[in-house]
Coordinates of N, CA, C and O in Angstrom, one line a residue:
M15 N -5.3 84.2 2.7 CA -5.9 83.6 1.5 C -5.7 84.7 0.3 O -5.8 85.9 0.6
T16 N -5.5 84.2 -0.8 CA -5.2 85.1 -2.0 C -6.2 84.7 -3.1 O -6.7 83.6 -3.2
N17 N -6.4 85.6 -4.0 CA -7.2 85.4 -5.2 C -6.4 84.9 -6.4 O -7.0 84.6 -7.4
D18 N -5.1 84.8 -6.2 CA -4.2 84.4 -7.3 C -4.0 82.9 -7.3 O -3.9 82.3 -6.3
V19 N -4.0 82.4 -8.5 CA -3.7 81.0 -8.7 C -2.6 81.0 -9.8 O -2.7 81.5 -10.8
D20 N -1.4 80.4 -9.4 CA -0.3 80.4 -10.3 C -0.2 79.0 -10.8 O 0.1 78.0 -10.1
I21 N -0.4 78.9 -12.1 CA -0.4 77.6 -12.8 C 1.0 77.4 -13.4 O 1.5 78.3 -14.1
P22 N 1.7 76.4 -13.0 CA 3.1 76.2 -13.5 C 3.1 76.0 -15.0 O 2.2 75.4 -15.6
D23 N 4.1 76.5 -15.6 CA 4.2 76.4 -17.1 C 4.2 75.0 -17.5 O 3.6 74.6 -18.6
A24 N 4.8 74.1 -16.8 CA 4.8 72.7 -17.1 C 3.4 72.0 -17.2 O 3.2 71.0 -17.8
A25 N 2.4 72.6 -16.5 CA 1.1 72.1 -16.5 C 0.3 72.5 -17.7 O -0.8 72.0 -17.9
L26 N 0.8 73.4 -18.5 CA 0.1 73.8 -19.7 C 0.7 73.2 -21.0 O 1.9 73.1 -21.1
Q27 N -0.1 72.8 -21.9 CA 0.3 72.3 -23.2 C 0.0 73.4 -24.2 O -1.2 73.8 -24.3
W28 N 0.9 73.8 -25.0 CA 0.8 74.8 -26.0 C 0.9 74.2 -27.4 O 1.7 73.4 -27.7
Q29 N 0.0 74.7 -28.3 CA 0.1 74.3 -29.7 C -0.2 75.6 -30.5 O -1.2 76.3 -30.4
F30 N 0.7 75.8 -31.5 CA 0.6 76.9 -32.4 C 0.3 76.4 -33.8 O 0.9 75.5 -34.3
T31 N -0.7 77.0 -34.4 CA -1.1 76.6 -35.7 C -1.4 77.9 -36.6 O -1.5 79.0 -36.0
R32 N -1.6 77.7 -37.8 CA -1.9 78.8 -38.7 C -3.4 79.1 -38.5 O -4.3 78.3 -38.5
A33 N -3.7 80.4 -38.4 CA -5.1 80.9 -38.3 C -5.7 80.9 -39.6 O -5.1 80.9 -40.7
S34 N -7.1 80.7 -39.6 CA -7.8 80.8 -40.9 C -8.5 82.1 -41.0 O -8.5 82.9 -40.2
G35 N -9.1 82.3 -42.2 CA -9.8 83.5 -42.4 C -9.0 84.6 -43.2 O -7.9 84.3 -43.6
P36 N -9.6 85.7 -43.3 CA -9.0 86.8 -44.1 C -7.7 87.3 -43.3 O -7.5 87.1 -42.2
G37 N -6.8 87.9 -44.1 CA -5.6 88.4 -43.5 C -4.5 88.4 -44.5 O -3.3 88.7 -44.2
G38 N -4.8 88.1 -45.8 CA -3.7 88.1 -46.8 C -2.8 87.0 -46.7 O -3.0 86.0 -46.0
Q39 N -1.7 87.1 -47.3 CA -0.7 86.0 -47.4 C 0.0 85.8 -46.0 O 0.5 84.7 -45.7
H40 N 0.1 86.8 -45.2 CA 0.7 86.7 -43.9 C 0.1 85.6 -43.1 O 0.8 84.8 -42.4
V41 N -1.2 85.5 -43.1 CA -2.0 84.5 -42.3 C -1.6 83.1 -42.7 O -1.7 82.1 -42.0
N42 N -1.3 82.9 -44.0 CA -1.0 81.6 -44.5 C 0.5 81.1 -44.2 O 0.8 80.0 -44.4
K43 N 1.3 82.0 -43.7 CA 2.7 81.7 -43.5 C 3.1 81.8 -42.0 O 4.1 81.3 -41.6
T44 N 2.2 82.3 -41.1 CA 2.6 82.5 -39.7 C 1.6 81.7 -38.8 O 0.4 81.7 -39.0
E45 N 2.2 81.0 -37.9 CA 1.4 80.3 -36.9 C 1.0 81.3 -35.8 O 1.6 81.5 -34.8
S46 N -0.2 81.9 -36.1 CA -0.7 82.9 -35.2 C -1.9 82.5 -34.4 O -2.5 83.4 -33.7
R47 N -2.3 81.3 -34.4 CA -3.4 80.8 -33.6 C -2.7 79.9 -32.5 O -1.8 79.2 -32.7
I48 N -3.2 80.1 -31.2 CA -2.7 79.3 -30.1 C -3.8 78.5 -29.5 O -4.9 79.0 -29.3
H49 N -3.5 77.3 -29.1 CA -4.3 76.4 -28.3 C -3.6 76.1 -27.0 O -2.4 75.7 -27.1
V50 N -4.3 76.3 -25.9 CA -3.7 76.0 -24.6 C -4.6 75.0 -23.9 O -5.8 75.1 -23.9
R51 N -4.0 73.9 -23.4 CA -4.7 72.9 -22.7 C -4.2 72.8 -21.2 O -2.9 72.8 -21.0
W52 N -5.1 72.7 -20.3 CA -4.8 72.6 -18.9 C -5.7 71.6 -18.2 O -6.9 71.7 -18.3
N53 N -5.1 70.6 -17.6 CA -5.9 69.6 -16.9 C -6.2 70.0 -15.5 O -5.3 70.1 -14.6
V54 N -7.4 70.3 -15.2 CA -7.8 70.8 -13.9 C -7.7 69.8 -12.8 O -7.1 70.1 -11.8
P55 N -8.2 68.6 -13.0 CA -8.1 67.6 -11.8 C -6.7 67.3 -11.4 O -6.4 67.0 -10.3
D56 N -5.7 67.3 -12.4 CA -4.3 67.0 -12.1 C -3.5 68.2 -11.6 O -2.3 68.0 -11.3
S57 N -4.1 69.3 -11.6 CA -3.4 70.6 -11.3 C -2.9 70.6 -9.8 O -3.6 70.2 -8.9
V58 N -1.6 71.1 -9.7 CA -1.1 71.3 -8.4 C -1.2 72.7 -7.9 O -0.7 73.1 -6.8
A59 N -1.8 73.5 -8.8 CA -1.9 75.0 -8.5 C -3.0 75.3 -7.5 O -3.1 76.4 -7.0
M60 N -3.9 74.3 -7.3 CA -5.1 74.6 -6.4 C -5.3 73.5 -5.4 O -4.9 72.4 -5.7
S61 N -6.0 73.8 -4.4 CA -6.4 72.8 -3.4 C -7.5 72.0 -4.0 O -8.2 72.3 -5.0
D62 N -7.8 70.8 -3.4 CA -8.9 69.9 -3.9 C -10.2 70.7 -3.9 O -11.1 70.5 -4.7
F63 N -10.4 71.5 -2.8 CA -11.7 72.3 -2.7 C -11.8 73.2 -3.9 O -12.9 73.2 -4.5
L64 N -10.8 73.9 -4.3 CA -10.9 74.9 -5.4 C -11.0 74.1 -6.7 O -11.8 74.5 -7.6
K65 N -10.4 73.0 -6.9 CA -10.5 72.2 -8.1 C -12.0 71.8 -8.3 O -12.5 71.9 -9.4
K66 N -12.6 71.3 -7.2 CA -14.0 70.9 -7.3 C -14.9 72.1 -7.7 O -15.8 71.9 -8.6
R67 N -14.6 73.3 -7.2 CA -15.4 74.5 -7.6 C -15.2 74.8 -9.0 O -16.1 75.2 -9.7
V68 N -13.9 74.8 -9.5 CA -13.6 75.1 -10.9 C -14.3 74.1 -11.8 O -14.9 74.4 -12.8
I69 N -14.2 72.8 -11.5 CA -14.8 71.7 -12.3 C -16.3 71.9 -12.4 O -16.9 71.8 -13.4
Q70 N -16.9 72.3 -11.3 CA -18.4 72.5 -11.3 C -18.7 73.8 -12.1 O -19.6 73.8 -12.9
A71 N -17.9 74.8 -12.0 CA -18.2 76.1 -12.7 C -18.0 76.0 -14.2 O -18.6 76.6 -15.0
L72 N -17.0 75.1 -14.6 CA -16.6 75.0 -16.0 C -17.0 73.7 -16.6 O -16.5 73.3 -17.6
A73 N -17.9 73.0 -16.0 CA -18.3 71.6 -16.4 C -18.6 71.5 -17.9 O -18.2 70.6 -18.5
T74 N -19.3 72.5 -18.4 CA -19.7 72.5 -19.8 C -18.5 72.8 -20.8 O -18.6 72.6 -22.0
R75 N -17.4 73.3 -20.2 CA -16.3 73.7 -21.0 C -15.1 72.7 -20.9 O -14.1 72.8 -21.6
L76 N -15.2 71.7 -20.0 CA -14.1 70.8 -19.8 C -14.3 69.5 -20.7 O -15.5 69.1 -20.9
T77 N -13.2 68.9 -21.1 CA -13.3 67.6 -21.8 C -13.6 66.5 -20.8 O -13.6 66.7 -19.6
D78 N -13.9 65.3 -21.3 CA -14.2 64.2 -20.4 C -13.0 63.9 -19.5 O -13.2 63.4 -18.3
G79 N -11.8 64.2 -19.8 CA -10.6 64.0 -19.0 C -10.4 65.2 -18.1 O -9.4 65.1 -17.3
G80 N -11.2 66.2 -18.1 CA -11.0 67.4 -17.2 C -10.1 68.5 -17.8 O -9.7 69.3 -17.0
D81 N -9.8 68.4 -19.1 CA -9.0 69.5 -19.7 C -9.8 70.7 -20.1 O -10.9 70.6 -20.6
L82 N -9.2 71.9 -19.7 CA -9.8 73.1 -20.2 C -9.0 73.5 -21.4 O -7.8 73.6 -21.4
L83 N -9.7 73.7 -22.5 CA -9.1 74.1 -23.8 C -9.4 75.6 -24.1 O -10.6 76.0 -24.1
L84 N -8.4 76.3 -24.4 CA -8.5 77.7 -24.8 C -7.9 77.9 -26.1 O -6.8 77.3 -26.4
A85 N -8.5 78.8 -27.0 CA -7.9 79.1 -28.3 C -8.0 80.6 -28.5 O -9.0 81.2 -28.1
S86 N -7.0 81.1 -29.2 CA -7.0 82.5 -29.6 C -6.3 82.7 -30.9 O -5.3 82.0 -31.2
E87 N -6.9 83.6 -31.8 CA -6.3 83.8 -33.1 C -5.9 85.3 -33.2 O -6.5 86.1 -32.6

């Protein structure tokens, strides 16, 4: 058994947008915010047992469809 979970790139949806807030003119011209979406129930990266545990642990952070949304600026 391993602690690693490898999520295939095809299972992730990426969206790049312009970040808000201070940063001068550079922030207005560069798409420096990233949103990543991963659907936990449909994932092939984990067993059904692990999916259930992840869904329970992240229940308040998942969408109704089971998507985990992450954002970084």
